[in-house]
Short mmCIF file of C-alpha atoms in Angstrom, two decimals:
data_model
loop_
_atom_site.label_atom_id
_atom_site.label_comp_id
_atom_site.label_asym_id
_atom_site.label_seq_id
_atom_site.Cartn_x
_atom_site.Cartn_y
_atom_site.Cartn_z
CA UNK A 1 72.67 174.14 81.83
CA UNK A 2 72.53 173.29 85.48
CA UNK A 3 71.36 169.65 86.90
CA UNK A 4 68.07 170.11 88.52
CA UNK A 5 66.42 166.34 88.56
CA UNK A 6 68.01 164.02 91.38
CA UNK A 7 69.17 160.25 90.81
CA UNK A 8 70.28 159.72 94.31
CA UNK A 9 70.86 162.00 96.95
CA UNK A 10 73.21 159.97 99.81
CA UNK A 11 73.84 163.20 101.91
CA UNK A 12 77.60 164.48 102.72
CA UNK A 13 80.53 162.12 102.63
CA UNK A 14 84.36 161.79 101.99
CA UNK A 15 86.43 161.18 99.16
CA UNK A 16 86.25 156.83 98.76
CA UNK A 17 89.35 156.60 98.64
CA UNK A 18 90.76 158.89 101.05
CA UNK A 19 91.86 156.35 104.16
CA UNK A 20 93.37 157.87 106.59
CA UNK A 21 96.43 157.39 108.74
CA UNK A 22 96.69 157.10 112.51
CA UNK A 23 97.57 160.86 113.18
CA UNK A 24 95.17 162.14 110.65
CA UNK A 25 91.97 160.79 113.07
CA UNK A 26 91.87 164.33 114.86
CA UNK A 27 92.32 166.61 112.15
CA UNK A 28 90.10 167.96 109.94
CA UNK A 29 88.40 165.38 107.71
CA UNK A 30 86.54 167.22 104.23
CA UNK A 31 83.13 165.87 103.37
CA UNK A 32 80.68 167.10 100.28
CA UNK A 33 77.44 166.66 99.16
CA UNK A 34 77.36 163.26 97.18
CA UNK A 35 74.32 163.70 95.14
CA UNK A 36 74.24 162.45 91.89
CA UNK A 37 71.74 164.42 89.16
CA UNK A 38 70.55 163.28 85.85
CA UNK A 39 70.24 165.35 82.68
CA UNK A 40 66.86 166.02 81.35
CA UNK A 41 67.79 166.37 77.81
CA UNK A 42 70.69 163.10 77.68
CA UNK A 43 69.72 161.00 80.93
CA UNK A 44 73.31 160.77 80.96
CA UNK A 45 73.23 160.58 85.49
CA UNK A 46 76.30 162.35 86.86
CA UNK A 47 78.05 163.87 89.92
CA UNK A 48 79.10 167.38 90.18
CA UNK A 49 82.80 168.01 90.24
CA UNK A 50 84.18 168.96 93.99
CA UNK A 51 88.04 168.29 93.44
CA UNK A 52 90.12 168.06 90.31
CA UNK A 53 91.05 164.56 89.41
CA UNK A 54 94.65 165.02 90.39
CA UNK A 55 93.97 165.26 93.77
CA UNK A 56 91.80 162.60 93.36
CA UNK A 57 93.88 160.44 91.92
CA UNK A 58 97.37 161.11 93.39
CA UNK A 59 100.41 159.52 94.74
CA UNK A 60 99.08 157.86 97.53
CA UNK A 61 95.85 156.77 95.94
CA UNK A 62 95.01 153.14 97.40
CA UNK A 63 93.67 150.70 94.75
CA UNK A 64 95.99 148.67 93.51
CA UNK A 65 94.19 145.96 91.33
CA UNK A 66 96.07 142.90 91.57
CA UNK A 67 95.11 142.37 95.05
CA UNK A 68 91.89 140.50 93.49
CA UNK A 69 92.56 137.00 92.43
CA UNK A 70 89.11 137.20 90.13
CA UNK A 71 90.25 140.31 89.21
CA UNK A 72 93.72 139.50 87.48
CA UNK A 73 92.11 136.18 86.15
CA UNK A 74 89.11 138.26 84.29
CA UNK A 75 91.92 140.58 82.96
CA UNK A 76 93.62 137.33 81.83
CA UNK A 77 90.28 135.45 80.22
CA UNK A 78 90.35 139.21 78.42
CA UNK A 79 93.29 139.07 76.93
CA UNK A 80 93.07 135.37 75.98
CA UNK A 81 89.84 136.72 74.00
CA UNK A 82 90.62 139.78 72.33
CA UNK A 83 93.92 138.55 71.08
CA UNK A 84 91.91 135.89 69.36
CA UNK A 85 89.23 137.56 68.11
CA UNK A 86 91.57 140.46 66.73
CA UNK A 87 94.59 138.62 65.66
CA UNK A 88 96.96 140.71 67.71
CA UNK A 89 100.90 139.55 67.73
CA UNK A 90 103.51 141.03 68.36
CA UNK A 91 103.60 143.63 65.38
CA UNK A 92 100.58 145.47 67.27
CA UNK A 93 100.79 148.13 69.82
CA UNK A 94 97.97 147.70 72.93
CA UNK A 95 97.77 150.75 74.62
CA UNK A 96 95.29 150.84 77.98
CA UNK A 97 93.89 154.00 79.52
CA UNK A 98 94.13 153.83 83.36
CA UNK A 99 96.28 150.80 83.71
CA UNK A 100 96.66 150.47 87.60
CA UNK A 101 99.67 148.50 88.30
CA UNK A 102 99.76 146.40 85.34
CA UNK A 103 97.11 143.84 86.30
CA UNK A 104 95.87 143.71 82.31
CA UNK A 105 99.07 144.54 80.55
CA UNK A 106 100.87 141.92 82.41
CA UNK A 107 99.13 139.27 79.82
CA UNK A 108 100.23 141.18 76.72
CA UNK A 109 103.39 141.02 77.92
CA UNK A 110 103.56 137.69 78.17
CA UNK A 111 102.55 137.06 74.63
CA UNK A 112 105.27 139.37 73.25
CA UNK A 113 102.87 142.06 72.77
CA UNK A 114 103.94 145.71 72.84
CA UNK A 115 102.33 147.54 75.21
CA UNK A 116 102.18 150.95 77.18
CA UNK A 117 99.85 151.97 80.10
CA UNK A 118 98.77 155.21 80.72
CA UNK A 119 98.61 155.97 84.68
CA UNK A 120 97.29 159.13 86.69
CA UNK A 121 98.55 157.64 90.00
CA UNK A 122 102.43 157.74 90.48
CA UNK A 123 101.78 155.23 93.47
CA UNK A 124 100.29 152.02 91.47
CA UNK A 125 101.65 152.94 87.97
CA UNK A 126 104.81 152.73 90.34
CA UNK A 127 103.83 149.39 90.42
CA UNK A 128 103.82 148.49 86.91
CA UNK A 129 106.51 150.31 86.22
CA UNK A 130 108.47 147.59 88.53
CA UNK A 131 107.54 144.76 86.52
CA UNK A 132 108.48 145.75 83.62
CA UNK A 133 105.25 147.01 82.00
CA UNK A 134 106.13 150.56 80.06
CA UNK A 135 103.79 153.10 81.73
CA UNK A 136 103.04 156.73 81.44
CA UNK A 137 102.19 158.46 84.80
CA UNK A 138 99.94 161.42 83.50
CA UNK A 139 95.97 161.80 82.34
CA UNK A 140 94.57 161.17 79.60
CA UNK A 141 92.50 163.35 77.49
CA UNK A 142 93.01 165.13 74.17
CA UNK A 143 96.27 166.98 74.66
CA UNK A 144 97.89 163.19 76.15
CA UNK A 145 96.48 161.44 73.23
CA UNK A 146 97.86 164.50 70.86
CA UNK A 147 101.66 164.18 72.38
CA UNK A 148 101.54 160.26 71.94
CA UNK A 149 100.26 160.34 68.63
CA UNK A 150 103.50 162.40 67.19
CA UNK A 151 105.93 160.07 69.02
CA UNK A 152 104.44 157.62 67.11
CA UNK A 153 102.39 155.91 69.61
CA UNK A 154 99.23 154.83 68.01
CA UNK A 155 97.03 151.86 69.03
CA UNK A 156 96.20 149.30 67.35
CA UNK A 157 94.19 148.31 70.47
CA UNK A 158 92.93 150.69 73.17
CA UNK A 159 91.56 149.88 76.53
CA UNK A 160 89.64 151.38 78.87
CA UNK A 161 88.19 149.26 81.82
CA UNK A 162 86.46 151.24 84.70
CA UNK A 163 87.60 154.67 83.86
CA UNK A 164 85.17 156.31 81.55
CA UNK A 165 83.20 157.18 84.88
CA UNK A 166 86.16 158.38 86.44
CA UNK A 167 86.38 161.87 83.58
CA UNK A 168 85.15 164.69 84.61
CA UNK A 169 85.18 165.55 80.96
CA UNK A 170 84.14 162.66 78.48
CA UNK A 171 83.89 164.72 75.65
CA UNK A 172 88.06 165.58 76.02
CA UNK A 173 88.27 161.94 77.01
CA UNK A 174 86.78 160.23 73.68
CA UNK A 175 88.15 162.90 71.48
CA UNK A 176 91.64 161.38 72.72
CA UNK A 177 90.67 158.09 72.14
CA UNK A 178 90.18 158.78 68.83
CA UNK A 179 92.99 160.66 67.92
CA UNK A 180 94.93 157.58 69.35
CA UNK A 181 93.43 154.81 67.47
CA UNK A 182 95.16 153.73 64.38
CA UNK A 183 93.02 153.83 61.28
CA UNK A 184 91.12 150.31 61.44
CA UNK A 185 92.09 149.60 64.87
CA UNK A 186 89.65 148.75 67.64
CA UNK A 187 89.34 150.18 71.28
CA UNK A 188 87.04 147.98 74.30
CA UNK A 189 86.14 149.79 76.88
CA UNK A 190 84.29 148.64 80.17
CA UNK A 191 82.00 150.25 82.63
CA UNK A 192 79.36 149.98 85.28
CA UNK A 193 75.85 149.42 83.01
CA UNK A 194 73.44 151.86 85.37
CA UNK A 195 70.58 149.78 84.48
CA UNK A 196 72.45 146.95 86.92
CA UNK A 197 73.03 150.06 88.99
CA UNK A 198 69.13 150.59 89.04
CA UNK A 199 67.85 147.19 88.69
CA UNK A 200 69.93 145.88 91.52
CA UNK A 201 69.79 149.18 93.76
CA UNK A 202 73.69 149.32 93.64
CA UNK A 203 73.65 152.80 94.95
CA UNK A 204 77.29 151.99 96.60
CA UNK A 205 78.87 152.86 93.30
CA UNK A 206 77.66 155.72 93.26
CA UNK A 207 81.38 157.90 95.16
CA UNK A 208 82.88 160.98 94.11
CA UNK A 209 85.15 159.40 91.64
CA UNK A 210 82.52 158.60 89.59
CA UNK A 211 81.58 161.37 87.94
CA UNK A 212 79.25 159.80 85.12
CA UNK A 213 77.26 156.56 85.12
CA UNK A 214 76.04 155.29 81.38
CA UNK A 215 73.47 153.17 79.61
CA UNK A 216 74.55 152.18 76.51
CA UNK A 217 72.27 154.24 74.60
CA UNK A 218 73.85 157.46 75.80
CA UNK A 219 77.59 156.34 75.43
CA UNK A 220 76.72 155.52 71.52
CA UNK A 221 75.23 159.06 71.28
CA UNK A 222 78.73 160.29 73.01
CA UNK A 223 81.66 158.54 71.28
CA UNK A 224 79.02 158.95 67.43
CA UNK A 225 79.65 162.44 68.38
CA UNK A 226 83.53 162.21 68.03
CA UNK A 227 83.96 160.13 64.99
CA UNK A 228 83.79 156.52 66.44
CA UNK A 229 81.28 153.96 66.13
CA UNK A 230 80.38 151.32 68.75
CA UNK A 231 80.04 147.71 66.46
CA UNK A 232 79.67 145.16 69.13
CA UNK A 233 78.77 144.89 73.29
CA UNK A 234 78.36 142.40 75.80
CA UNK A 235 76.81 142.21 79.03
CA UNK A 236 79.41 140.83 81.46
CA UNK A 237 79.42 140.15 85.80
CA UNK A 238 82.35 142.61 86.57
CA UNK A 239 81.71 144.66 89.19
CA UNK A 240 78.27 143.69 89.92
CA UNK A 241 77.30 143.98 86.05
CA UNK A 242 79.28 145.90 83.24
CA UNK A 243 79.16 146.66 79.70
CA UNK A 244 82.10 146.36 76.86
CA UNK A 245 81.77 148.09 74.23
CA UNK A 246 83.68 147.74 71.29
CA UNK A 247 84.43 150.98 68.78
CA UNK A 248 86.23 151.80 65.77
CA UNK A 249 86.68 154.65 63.35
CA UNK A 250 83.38 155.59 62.27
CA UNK A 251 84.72 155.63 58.12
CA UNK A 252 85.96 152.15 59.14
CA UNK A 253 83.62 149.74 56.83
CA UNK A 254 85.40 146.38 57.96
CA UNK A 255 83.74 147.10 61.22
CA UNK A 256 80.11 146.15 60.49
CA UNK A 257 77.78 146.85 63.22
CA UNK A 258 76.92 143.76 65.13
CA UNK A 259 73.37 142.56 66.70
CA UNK A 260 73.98 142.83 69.95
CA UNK A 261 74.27 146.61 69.41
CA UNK A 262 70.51 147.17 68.73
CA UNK A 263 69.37 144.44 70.77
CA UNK A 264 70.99 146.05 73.80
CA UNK A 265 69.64 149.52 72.42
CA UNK A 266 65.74 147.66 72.72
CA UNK A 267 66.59 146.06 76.17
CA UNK A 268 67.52 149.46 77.54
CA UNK A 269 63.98 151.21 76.38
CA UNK A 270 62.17 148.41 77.20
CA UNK A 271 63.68 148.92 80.89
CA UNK A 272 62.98 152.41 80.81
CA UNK A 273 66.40 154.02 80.53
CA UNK A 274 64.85 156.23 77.98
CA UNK A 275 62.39 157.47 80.29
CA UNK A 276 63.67 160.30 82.95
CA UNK A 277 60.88 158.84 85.79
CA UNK A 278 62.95 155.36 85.79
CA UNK A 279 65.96 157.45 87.53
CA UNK A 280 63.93 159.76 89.30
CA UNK A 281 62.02 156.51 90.96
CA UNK A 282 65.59 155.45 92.45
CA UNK A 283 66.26 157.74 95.17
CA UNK A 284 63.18 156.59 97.36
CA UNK A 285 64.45 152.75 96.54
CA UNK A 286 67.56 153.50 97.94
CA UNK A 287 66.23 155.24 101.04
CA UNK A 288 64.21 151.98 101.82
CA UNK A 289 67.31 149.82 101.50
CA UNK A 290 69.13 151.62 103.95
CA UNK A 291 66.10 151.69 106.61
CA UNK A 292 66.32 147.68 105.95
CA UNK A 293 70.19 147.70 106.99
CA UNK A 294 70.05 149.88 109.93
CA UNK A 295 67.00 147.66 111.65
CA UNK A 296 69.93 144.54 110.94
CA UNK A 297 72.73 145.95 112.31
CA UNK A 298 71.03 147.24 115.43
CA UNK A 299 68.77 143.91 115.86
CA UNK A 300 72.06 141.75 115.19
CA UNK A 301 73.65 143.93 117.91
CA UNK A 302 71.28 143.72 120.33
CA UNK A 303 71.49 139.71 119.90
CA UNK A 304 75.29 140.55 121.13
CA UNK A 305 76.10 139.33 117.78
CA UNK A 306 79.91 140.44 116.29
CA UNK A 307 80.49 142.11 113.04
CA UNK A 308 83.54 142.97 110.81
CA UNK A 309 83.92 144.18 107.47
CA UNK A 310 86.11 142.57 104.32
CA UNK A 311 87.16 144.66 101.63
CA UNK A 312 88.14 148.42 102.10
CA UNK A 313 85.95 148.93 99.35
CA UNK A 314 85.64 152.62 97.65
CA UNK A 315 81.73 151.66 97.44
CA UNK A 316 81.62 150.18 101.32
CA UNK A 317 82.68 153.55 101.84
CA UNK A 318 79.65 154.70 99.82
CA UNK A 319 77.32 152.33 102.15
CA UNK A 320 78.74 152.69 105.66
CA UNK A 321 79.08 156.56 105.49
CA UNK A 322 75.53 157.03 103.85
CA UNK A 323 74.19 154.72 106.08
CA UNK A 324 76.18 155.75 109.30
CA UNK A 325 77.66 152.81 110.38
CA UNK A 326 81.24 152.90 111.80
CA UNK A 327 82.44 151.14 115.55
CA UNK A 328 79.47 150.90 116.70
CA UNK A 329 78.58 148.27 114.36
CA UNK A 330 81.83 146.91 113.01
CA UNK A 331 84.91 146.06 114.89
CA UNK A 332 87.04 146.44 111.77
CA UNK A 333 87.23 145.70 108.29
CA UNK A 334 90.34 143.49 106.09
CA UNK A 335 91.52 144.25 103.30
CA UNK A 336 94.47 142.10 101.88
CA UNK A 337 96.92 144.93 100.55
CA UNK A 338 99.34 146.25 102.52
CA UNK A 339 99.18 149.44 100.97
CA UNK A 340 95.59 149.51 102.93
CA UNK A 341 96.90 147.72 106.22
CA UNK A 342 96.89 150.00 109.28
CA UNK A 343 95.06 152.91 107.79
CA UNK A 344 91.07 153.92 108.56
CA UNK A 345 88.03 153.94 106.43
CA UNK A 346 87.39 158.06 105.72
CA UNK A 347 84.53 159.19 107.69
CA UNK A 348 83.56 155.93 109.72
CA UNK A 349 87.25 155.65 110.86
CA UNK A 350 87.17 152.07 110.98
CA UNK A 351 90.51 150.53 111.23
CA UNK A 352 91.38 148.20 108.48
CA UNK A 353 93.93 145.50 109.42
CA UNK A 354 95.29 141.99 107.60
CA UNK A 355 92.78 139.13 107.31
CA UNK A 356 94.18 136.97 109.87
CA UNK A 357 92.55 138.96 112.40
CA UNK A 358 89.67 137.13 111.35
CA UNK A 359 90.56 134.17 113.23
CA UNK A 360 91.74 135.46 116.54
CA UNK A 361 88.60 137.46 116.63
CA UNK A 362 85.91 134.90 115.26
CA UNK A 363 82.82 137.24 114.30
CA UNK A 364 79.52 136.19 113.95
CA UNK A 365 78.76 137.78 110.65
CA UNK A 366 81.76 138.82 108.09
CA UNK A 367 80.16 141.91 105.53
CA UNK A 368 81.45 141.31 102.31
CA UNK A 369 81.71 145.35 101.51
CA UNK A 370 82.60 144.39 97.58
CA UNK A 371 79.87 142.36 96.94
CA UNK A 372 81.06 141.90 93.41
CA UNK A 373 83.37 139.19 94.36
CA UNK A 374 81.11 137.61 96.33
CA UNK A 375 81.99 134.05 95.40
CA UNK A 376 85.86 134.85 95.82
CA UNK A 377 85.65 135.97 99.30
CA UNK A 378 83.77 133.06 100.73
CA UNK A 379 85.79 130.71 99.01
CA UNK A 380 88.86 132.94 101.12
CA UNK A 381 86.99 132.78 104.36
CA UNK A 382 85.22 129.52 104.17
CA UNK A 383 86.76 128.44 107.44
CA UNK A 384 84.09 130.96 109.72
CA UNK A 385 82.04 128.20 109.42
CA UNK A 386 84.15 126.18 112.18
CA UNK A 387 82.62 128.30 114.91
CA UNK A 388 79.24 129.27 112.76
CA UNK A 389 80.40 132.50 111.27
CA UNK A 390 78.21 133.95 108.15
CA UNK A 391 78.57 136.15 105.47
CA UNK A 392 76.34 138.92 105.03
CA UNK A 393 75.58 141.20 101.70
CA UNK A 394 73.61 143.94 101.25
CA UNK A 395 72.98 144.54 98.06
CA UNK A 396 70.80 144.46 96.63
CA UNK A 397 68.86 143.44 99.63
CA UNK A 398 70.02 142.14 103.23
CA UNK A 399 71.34 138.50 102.95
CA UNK A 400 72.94 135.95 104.97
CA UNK A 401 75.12 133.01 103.07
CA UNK A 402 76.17 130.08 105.10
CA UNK A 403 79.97 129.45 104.55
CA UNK A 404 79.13 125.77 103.49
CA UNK A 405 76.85 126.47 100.55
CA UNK A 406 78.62 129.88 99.63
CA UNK A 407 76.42 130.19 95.82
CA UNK A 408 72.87 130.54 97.43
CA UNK A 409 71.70 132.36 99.90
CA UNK A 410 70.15 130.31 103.29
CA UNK A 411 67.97 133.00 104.94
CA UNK A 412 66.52 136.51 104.11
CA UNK A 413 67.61 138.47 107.58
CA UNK A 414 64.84 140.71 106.66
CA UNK A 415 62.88 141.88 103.57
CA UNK A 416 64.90 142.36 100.08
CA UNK A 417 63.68 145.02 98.25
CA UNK A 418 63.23 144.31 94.65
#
């Protein structure tokens, strides 16, 4: 049945993740409609497929996870935890589903754990593959689960942090998970909670990588559907507000469902997330925020004011391409892997260079594009307060911190909308 009812319409842009190289500035660049649609019947809010995930996620995709210090150490407080809580030595196999460049698995390894990552992108898994960490460079999905199942490669633990958006096809996705899963082991999976998405207008997340975005209440009704039951979540801060959910096999009875599981369930109706006008009421929200940034940008400009960007960001991508901000507002943007260094942001061409630029340049206002690490960029950058630098976010609102009390904000630039 085809999507009719709109969750956020942010007009025609590029793939995220799709910098560009010097000679590739003239040539030309795709964009499609990035419009993402809830279902009426599951209010499961998704994207419409416009490229198959391989050429999505190929060789030279660009995010390479361990180029975020809060990053690596939340993959290491993970690990620390679920080893704990599980009992896992070295007579357990950890398998994780979209492993980057070994960021996670790194921390298994070091406790004599078996592991092996599964990989789409040759380029980061690569990576991994470099230090050590045993990684498969294909997609997962029922047939990969099906092939590593009869070479014996069953999970005791399965992870899956930040991918389940990235399927075009969660049903073939979960099916695979559980055909992977040894009987009474447990998999954790993590994703972007869209009432934080709605709540805190984080419409920047919204890219065409992400094909789904879930409330709890619909992922229970999806992985129920193929045998696996969800026993435990938590609310955590990554990315600007996530869920883990734990699962198991649904005939599994040492896996007792927890209380967290239907207090989260009550949270979400009580928020609405049950209710198709609560996604419907988003679009217009989203319009507002980016008249708010536009009458910044061009009042901070007209001040003669100085602004670059940190973080080539898949979701500042989201923002400055919605919003139509390249050069004309920001001289360029950082971004501390080299794999990123010398290339341009797709569609605002904005050339992304190392961070030291930072100081020859000395900008007024420094836009911290992944506002999810916030707290770790202005500890980076504290020194722009030497020649009065600030840091501005934007969502969910226009902000400006001052470098000396990075936690709070000092001034509203102009009105946050709730």
């Amino acid at each position: 049945m085809p999507l009719r009812v709109t969750f956020a319409n942010l007009g025609m842009s590029p793939f995220a993740n799709a910098y560009l190289k010097p000679e590739q500035l003239y040539a030309l660049e795709p964009f499609y409609p990035l419009q993402a649609f809830v279902c009426e019947h599951c209010l499961l809010a998704q994207l419409e497929a416009f490229e198959s995930p391989d050429k999505i996620f190929n060789e030279e995709y660009a995010y390479f996870a361990s180029y975020s210090d809060s990053w690596l150490q939340a993959a290491k407080n993970y690990v620390e935890m679920i080893t704990g809580r599980f009992g896992l030595t070295a007579q357990h196999q950890v398998i994780e589903v979209a492993s980057n460049d070994g960021y996670l698995l790194r921390w298994f390894v070091e406790k004599g754990i078996p592991v092996l990552g599964v990989e789409p992108s040759a380029g980061v898994a690569k990576a991994a593959l470099a230090q050590g960490i045993p990684t498969r460079i294909q997609f997962f999905g029922e047939g990969t689960a099906r092939q590593l199942a009869a070479e014996g490669q069953q999970a005791d633990l399965i992870i899956g942090n930040n991918v389940l958006a990235h399927v075009p096809n969660v049903n073939d996705f979960v099916a695979g998970l559980q055909l992977l899963l040894k009987p009474g082991g447990v998999l954790t999976m993590e994703f972007h909670h869209v009432l934080r998405l709605i709540e805190e207008n984080q419409f920047d997340t919204i890219y065409h990588e992400h094909f789904s975005y879930f409330s709890f209440t619909t992922a229970r009704k999806v992985f129920e559907q193929h045998g696996l039951a969800l026993f435990d979540v938590e609310e955590i801060p990554v990315t600007g507000g996530s869920l883990r959910i734990y699962g198991c096999h649904a005939d599994d009875p040492s896996r007792p469902i927890g209380p967290r599981v239907g207090a989260l369930l009550a949270k979400e109706e009580a928020a609405g997330l049950t209710r198709l006008e609560t996604y419907t009421a988003f679009s217009e929200r989203v319009q507002a925020i980016k008249r708010n940034l536009l009458a910044f940008l061009i009042d901070a400009k007209e001040q003669g004011k100085s602004l670059i960007g940190y973080g080539a960001a898949a979701k500042g991508n989201t923002l400055l391409n919605y919003c139509g901000v390249g050069t004309d507002f920001l001289d360029y943007v950082v971004d501390r892997s080299p794999y990123k260094q010398g290339l341009y942001l797709p569609g605002t061409h904005i050339p992304i260079v190392h961070p030291d630029r930072i100081r020859e340049t000395r900008p007024d206002y420094v836009l911290m594009l992944p506002w999810n690490i916030k707290a770790e960029i202005m500890e980076q950058l504290a020194y722009i307060g030497a020649w009065g630098g600030k840091f501005l976010a934007l969502i969910p609102g226009v902000k400006i911190y001052d470098p000396v009390d990075r936690y709070a904000p000092v001034e509203a630039a102009v009105k946050v909308y709730p």
